């Protein structure tokens, strides 16, 4: 003969397990739905990344932001692009290099454009601008560290 107390316990446990199974089934459906959403998001991200890379390659340099302010990045020198597209400070730097009798050091450029060349922390940003102008094709840097206009 079956013990009624044991039957009640078995029935109660079966109800707990049925409830747990139902919760787990709902969670499984939610997990699968989220996994599908992530896969779709990944495909969209890959597509958008490819499109952005193509747009950036074809668009060339664009203004950036520093401290919430729009700043013009130094464009690459190309045929038909004049110095007037450069920020005023960079135009002054190129003019100072051009005015020199020959290749110049950053210190000499700083003296012409009004940078306190006795303070290294004031000279380094100028040197950085000179190098950026070299990288973009506006100036040329000689092996000895002096700068000149491009030929």
Coordinates of N, CA and C in Angstrom, one line a residue:
X1 N 0.8 -1.2 0.0 CA 0.0 0.0 0.0 C 0.9 1.2 0.0
X2 N 0.5 2.3 -0.7 CA 1.2 3.5 -0.9 C 0.9 4.4 0.2
X3 N 2.0 5.0 0.7 CA 1.9 6.0 1.8 C 1.3 7.3 1.3
X4 N 0.2 7.8 1.8 CA -0.4 9.1 1.3 C 0.5 10.3 1.5
X5 N 1.3 10.3 2.6 CA 2.2 11.4 2.8 C 3.3 11.5 1.7
X6 N 3.8 10.3 1.4 CA 4.8 10.3 0.3 C 4.2 10.7 -1.1
X7 N 3.0 10.3 -1.3 CA 2.4 10.7 -2.6 C 2.2 12.2 -2.6
X8 N 1.8 12.8 -1.5 CA 1.7 14.3 -1.4 C 3.0 15.0 -1.7
X9 N 4.1 14.4 -1.1 CA 5.4 15.0 -1.4 C 5.8 14.9 -2.8
X10 N 5.6 13.7 -3.4 CA 6.0 13.5 -4.8 C 5.2 14.5 -5.7
X11 N 3.9 14.6 -5.4 CA 3.0 15.5 -6.2 C 3.5 16.9 -6.1
X12 N 3.8 17.3 -4.9 CA 4.3 18.7 -4.6 C 5.6 19.0 -5.4
X13 N 6.5 18.0 -5.3 CA 7.8 18.2 -5.9 C 7.6 18.2 -7.5
X14 N 6.7 17.4 -8.0 CA 6.4 17.4 -9.4 C 5.9 18.7 -9.8
X15 N 5.0 19.3 -9.0 CA 4.5 20.7 -9.3 C 5.6 21.7 -9.3
X16 N 6.6 21.6 -8.4 CA 7.7 22.6 -8.3 C 8.6 22.4 -9.6
X17 N 8.8 21.2 -9.9 CA 9.6 20.9 -11.1 C 8.9 21.4 -12.4
X18 N 7.6 21.2 -12.5 CA 6.9 21.7 -13.7 C 6.9 23.2 -13.7
X19 N 6.8 23.9 -12.6 CA 6.9 25.3 -12.6 C 8.3 25.8 -13.0
X20 N 9.3 25.1 -12.5 CA 10.7 25.4 -12.8 C 11.0 25.2 -14.3
X21 N 10.4 24.1 -14.8 CA 10.6 23.8 -16.3 C 9.9 24.9 -17.1
X22 N 8.8 25.4 -16.7 CA 8.1 26.5 -17.4 C 8.9 27.8 -17.4
X23 N 9.5 28.1 -16.2 CA 10.4 29.3 -16.1 C 11.6 29.1 -17.0
X24 N 12.2 28.0 -16.9 CA 13.4 27.7 -17.7 C 13.1 27.8 -19.2
X25 N 11.9 27.3 -19.6 CA 11.5 27.3 -21.0 C 11.4 28.8 -21.5
X26 N 10.8 29.6 -20.6 CA 10.6 31.0 -20.9 C 12.0 31.7 -21.0
X27 N 12.9 31.4 -20.1 CA 14.2 32.0 -20.1 C 15.0 31.5 -21.4
X28 N 14.8 30.3 -21.8 CA 15.4 29.8 -23.0 C 14.9 30.5 -24.2
X29 N 13.7 30.8 -24.3 CA 13.1 31.6 -25.4 C 13.7 33.0 -25.4
X30 N 13.8 33.6 -24.3 CA 14.4 34.9 -24.1 C 15.8 35.0 -24.5
X31 N 16.6 34.0 -24.1 CA 18.0 33.9 -24.4 C 18.2 33.7 -25.9
X32 N 17.4 32.8 -26.5 CA 17.5 32.6 -28.0 C 17.2 33.9 -28.8
X33 N 16.1 34.6 -28.3 CA 15.7 35.8 -29.0 C 16.8 36.9 -28.9
X34 N 17.4 37.0 -27.7 CA 18.5 38.0 -27.5 C 19.7 37.6 -28.3
X35 N 20.0 36.3 -28.4 CA 21.1 35.8 -29.2 C 20.9 36.2 -30.7
X36 N 19.7 36.0 -31.2 CA 19.3 36.4 -32.6 C 19.5 37.9 -32.8
X37 N 19.1 38.7 -31.8 CA 19.2 40.1 -31.9 C 20.7 40.5 -32.0
X38 N 21.5 39.9 -31.1 CA 22.9 40.2 -31.2 C 23.6 39.8 -32.5
X39 N 23.2 38.7 -33.1 CA 23.7 38.3 -34.4 C 23.3 39.3 -35.4
X40 N 22.0 39.8 -35.4 CA 21.6 40.8 -36.3 C 22.4 42.1 -36.1
X41 N 22.6 42.5 -34.9 CA 23.3 43.7 -34.6 C 24.8 43.6 -35.1
X42 N 25.3 42.4 -34.9 CA 26.7 42.2 -35.4 C 26.8 42.3 -36.9
X43 N 25.8 41.8 -37.6 CA 25.8 41.9 -39.1 C 25.7 43.4 -39.5
X44 N 24.8 44.1 -38.8 CA 24.6 45.6 -39.1 C 25.9 46.3 -38.8
X45 N 26.5 46.0 -37.7 CA 27.8 46.7 -37.4 C 28.8 46.4 -38.4
X46 N 29.0 45.2 -38.8 CA 30.0 44.9 -39.9 C 29.7 45.7 -41.2
X47 N 28.4 45.7 -41.5 CA 28.0 46.4 -42.8 C 28.3 47.9 -42.6
X48 N 27.9 48.5 -41.5 CA 28.1 49.9 -41.3 C 29.6 50.3 -41.2
X49 N 30.4 49.4 -40.6 CA 31.8 49.6 -40.5 C 32.5 49.7 -41.8
X50 N 32.1 48.8 -42.7 CA 32.5 48.7 -44.1 C 32.1 50.0 -44.8
X51 N 30.9 50.4 -44.7 CA 30.4 51.6 -45.4 C 31.2 52.8 -44.9
X52 N 31.4 52.9 -43.5 CA 32.1 54.1 -43.0 C 33.5 54.1 -43.5
X53 N 34.2 53.0 -43.5 CA 35.5 52.9 -44.0 C 35.6 53.4 -45.5
X54 N 34.6 53.0 -46.3 CA 34.6 53.4 -47.7 C 34.4 54.9 -47.8
X55 N 33.5 55.4 -46.9 CA 33.2 56.9 -47.0 C 34.4 57.7 -46.5
X56 N 35.1 57.2 -45.5 CA 36.2 57.9 -45.0 C 37.3 57.9 -46.0
X57 N 37.5 56.8 -46.7 CA 38.6 56.7 -47.7 C 38.3 57.7 -48.9
X58 N 37.0 57.8 -49.2 CA 36.7 58.7 -50.4 C 36.5 60.1 -50.0
X59 N 36.2 60.4 -48.7 CA 35.9 61.8 -48.3 C 37.1 62.5 -48.0
X60 N 38.2 61.9 -47.6 CA 39.4 62.6 -47.2 C 39.2 63.2 -45.7
X61 N 40.1 64.1 -45.3 CA 40.1 64.6 -44.0 C 38.8 65.4 -43.7
X62 N 38.4 65.3 -42.5 CA 37.2 66.0 -42.1 C 37.5 66.7 -40.8
X63 N 36.8 67.8 -40.5 CA 37.0 68.5 -39.2 C 36.8 67.5 -38.0
X64 N 37.6 67.7 -37.0 CA 37.4 66.9 -35.8 C 36.9 67.8 -34.6
X65 N 36.8 67.2 -33.4 CA 36.4 68.0 -32.3 C 37.4 67.9 -31.2
X66 N 37.7 69.0 -30.6 CA 38.6 69.0 -29.4 C 37.9 69.9 -28.4
X67 N 37.7 69.3 -27.2 CA 37.1 70.1 -26.2 C 35.7 70.6 -26.6
X68 N 35.0 69.8 -27.4 CA 33.6 70.2 -27.8 C 33.6 71.3 -28.9
X69 N 34.8 71.7 -29.3 CA 34.9 72.7 -30.4 C 35.3 72.1 -31.7
X70 N 34.7 72.5 -32.8 CA 35.2 72.0 -34.1 C 36.5 72.5 -34.5
X71 N 37.4 71.7 -34.8 CA 38.7 72.1 -35.3 C 39.0 71.5 -36.6
X72 N 39.7 72.2 -37.5 CA 40.0 71.7 -38.8 C 41.3 70.9 -38.7
X73 N 41.2 69.7 -39.2 CA 42.3 68.9 -39.3 C 43.2 69.3 -40.5
X74 N 44.4 69.0 -40.5 CA 45.3 69.3 -41.6 C 45.0 68.4 -42.8
X75 N 44.6 68.9 -43.9 CA 44.3 68.0 -45.0 C 45.6 67.7 -45.7
X76 N 45.6 66.6 -46.4 CA 46.8 66.1 -47.2 C 46.9 67.1 -48.4
X77 N 48.2 67.4 -48.7 CA 48.4 68.3 -49.8 C 48.2 67.5 -51.1
X78 N 47.3 68.0 -52.0 CA 47.0 67.4 -53.2 C 47.0 68.5 -54.3
X79 N 47.1 68.1 -55.5 CA 47.0 69.1 -56.6 C 45.7 69.9 -56.5
X80 N 45.7 71.2 -56.6 CA 44.6 72.0 -56.6 C 44.2 72.4 -55.2
X81 N 44.8 71.9 -54.1 CA 44.5 72.3 -52.7 C 45.6 73.3 -52.3
X82 N 45.1 74.5 -52.0 CA 46.0 75.6 -51.7 C 46.2 75.7 -50.2
X83 N 47.2 76.5 -49.8 CA 47.5 76.6 -48.3 C 46.4 77.3 -47.6
X84 N 45.5 78.1 -48.3 CA 44.4 78.8 -47.6 C 43.4 77.8 -46.9
X85 N 43.5 76.5 -47.2 CA 42.6 75.6 -46.5 C 43.1 75.2 -45.2
X86 N 44.4 75.6 -44.9 CA 45.0 75.3 -43.6 C 44.6 76.3 -42.6
X87 N 44.6 75.9 -41.3 CA 44.3 76.9 -40.2 C 45.4 78.0 -40.3
X88 N 45.0 79.1 -39.8 CA 45.9 80.3 -39.9 C 47.3 80.1 -39.3
X89 N 47.3 79.4 -38.1 CA 48.6 79.1 -37.5 C 49.5 78.3 -38.4
X90 N 49.0 77.3 -39.1 CA 49.7 76.5 -40.0 C 50.2 77.3 -41.2
X91 N 49.4 78.2 -41.7 CA 49.8 79.1 -42.8 C 51.0 79.9 -42.4
X92 N 51.0 80.4 -41.1 CA 52.1 81.2 -40.6 C 53.3 80.4 -40.5
X93 N 53.2 79.2 -40.1 CA 54.4 78.3 -40.0 C 55.0 78.0 -41.4
X94 N 54.2 77.7 -42.3 CA 54.7 77.5 -43.7 C 55.3 78.7 -44.3
X95 N 54.7 79.9 -44.0 CA 55.3 81.2 -44.5 C 56.7 81.4 -43.8
X96 N 56.8 81.1 -42.6 CA 58.1 81.3 -41.9 C 59.1 80.3 -42.5
X97 N 58.8 79.1 -42.8 CA 59.7 78.2 -43.4 C 60.1 78.7 -44.8
X98 N 59.1 79.1 -45.5 CA 59.4 79.6 -46.9 C 60.3 80.9 -46.9
X99 N 60.1 81.7 -45.9 CA 60.9 83.0 -45.8 C 62.4 82.7 -45.5
X100 N 62.6 81.6 -44.8 CA 64.0 81.4 -44.4 C 64.9 81.2 -45.7
X101 N 66.2 81.5 -45.5 CA 67.1 81.4 -46.6 C 67.4 79.9 -47.0
X102 N 67.1 79.0 -46.1 CA 67.3 77.6 -46.3 C 66.5 76.8 -45.3
X103 N 66.9 75.5 -45.2 CA 66.2 74.6 -44.2 C 66.3 75.2 -42.8
X104 N 65.3 75.1 -41.9 CA 65.3 75.7 -40.6 C 64.9 74.7 -39.5
X105 N 65.4 75.0 -38.3 CA 65.0 74.2 -37.2 C 63.7 74.7 -36.6
X106 N 63.1 73.9 -35.8 CA 61.8 74.3 -35.2 C 62.0 75.6 -34.3
X107 N 63.1 75.7 -33.7 CA 63.4 76.9 -32.9 C 63.4 78.2 -33.7
X108 N 64.0 78.1 -34.9 CA 64.0 79.3 -35.8 C 62.6 79.7 -36.3
X109 N 61.8 78.7 -36.6 CA 60.4 78.9 -36.9 C 59.6 79.6 -35.8
X110 N 59.9 79.0 -34.6 CA 59.2 79.6 -33.4 C 59.6 81.1 -33.2
X111 N 60.8 81.4 -33.4 CA 61.2 82.8 -33.3 C 60.4 83.7 -34.2
X112 N 60.2 83.2 -35.5 CA 59.5 84.0 -36.5 C 58.0 84.1 -36.1
X113 N 57.4 83.0 -35.7 CA 55.9 83.1 -35.4 C 55.6 83.5 -34.0
X114 N 56.6 83.8 -33.2 CA 56.3 84.4 -31.9 C 56.1 83.4 -30.8
X115 N 56.7 82.2 -30.9 CA 56.7 81.3 -29.8 C 57.9 81.5 -28.9
X116 N 57.7 81.4 -27.6 CA 58.8 81.5 -26.6 C 59.7 80.3 -26.7
X117 N 60.7 80.4 -27.5 CA 61.6 79.2 -27.8 C 62.5 78.9 -26.6
X118 N 62.6 79.7 -25.6 CA 63.4 79.4 -24.4 C 62.7 78.4 -23.5
X119 N 61.4 78.2 -23.7 CA 60.7 77.2 -22.9 C 60.4 76.0 -23.8
X120 N 60.9 74.8 -23.4 CA 60.7 73.6 -24.2 C 59.3 73.3 -24.4
X121 N 58.5 73.5 -23.3 CA 57.1 73.1 -23.4 C 56.3 74.0 -24.3
X122 N 56.8 75.1 -24.7 CA 56.2 75.9 -25.7 C 56.7 75.6 -27.1
X123 N 57.9 75.0 -27.2 CA 58.5 74.7 -28.5 C 58.0 73.3 -29.0
X124 N 57.7 72.4 -28.1 CA 57.3 71.1 -28.6 C 56.0 71.1 -29.3
X125 N 54.9 71.8 -28.9 CA 53.7 71.9 -29.8 C 54.0 72.4 -31.2
X126 N 54.9 73.3 -31.3 CA 55.3 73.8 -32.6 C 56.0 72.7 -33.4
X127 N 56.9 72.0 -32.8 CA 57.5 70.9 -33.5 C 56.5 69.9 -33.9
X128 N 55.5 69.6 -33.1 CA 54.5 68.7 -33.5 C 53.7 69.2 -34.7
X129 N 53.4 70.4 -34.7 CA 52.7 71.0 -35.9 C 53.6 70.9 -37.2
X130 N 54.9 71.1 -37.0 CA 55.8 71.0 -38.2 C 55.8 69.6 -38.7
X131 N 55.8 68.6 -37.8 CA 55.9 67.2 -38.2 C 54.5 66.8 -38.8
X132 N 53.4 67.3 -38.3 CA 52.1 67.0 -38.9 C 52.0 67.6 -40.3
X133 N 52.6 68.8 -40.5 CA 52.6 69.4 -41.9 C 53.5 68.6 -42.8
X134 N 54.6 68.0 -42.3 CA 55.4 67.1 -43.0 C 54.6 65.8 -43.4
X135 N 53.9 65.2 -42.4 CA 53.2 64.0 -42.7 C 52.1 64.2 -43.7
X136 N 51.5 65.4 -43.8 CA 50.5 65.7 -44.8 C 51.0 66.2 -46.1
X137 N 52.3 66.4 -46.2 CA 52.9 66.8 -47.5 C 53.1 68.3 -47.7
X138 N 52.9 69.1 -46.7 CA 53.0 70.5 -46.9 C 54.5 71.0 -46.7
X139 N 55.2 70.3 -45.9 CA 56.6 70.6 -45.7 C 57.4 69.3 -45.9
X140 N 58.8 69.5 -45.8 CA 59.7 68.3 -45.9 C 60.6 68.4 -44.7
X141 N 60.9 67.3 -44.1 CA 61.9 67.2 -43.0 C 63.1 66.5 -43.5
X142 N 64.2 67.2 -43.3 CA 65.5 66.6 -43.7 C 66.0 65.7 -42.6
X143 N 67.0 64.8 -43.0 CA 67.5 63.9 -42.0 C 68.1 64.5 -40.8
X144 N 68.6 65.7 -40.9 CA 69.2 66.4 -39.8 C 68.2 67.1 -38.9
X145 N 66.9 66.9 -39.2 CA 65.8 67.5 -38.3 C 65.3 68.9 -38.7
X146 N 65.9 69.4 -39.8 CA 65.5 70.8 -40.2 C 64.3 70.6 -41.2
X147 N 63.6 71.7 -41.3 CA 62.4 71.7 -42.2 C 62.6 72.6 -43.3
X148 N 61.9 72.3 -44.4 CA 62.0 73.1 -45.6 C 60.6 72.9 -46.4
X149 N 60.3 73.9 -47.3 CA 59.1 73.7 -48.1 C 59.4 72.6 -49.1
X150 N 58.3 72.0 -49.5 CA 58.4 70.9 -50.5 C 58.8 71.4 -51.8
X151 N 59.6 70.7 -52.6 CA 60.0 71.1 -53.9 C 59.0 70.9 -54.9

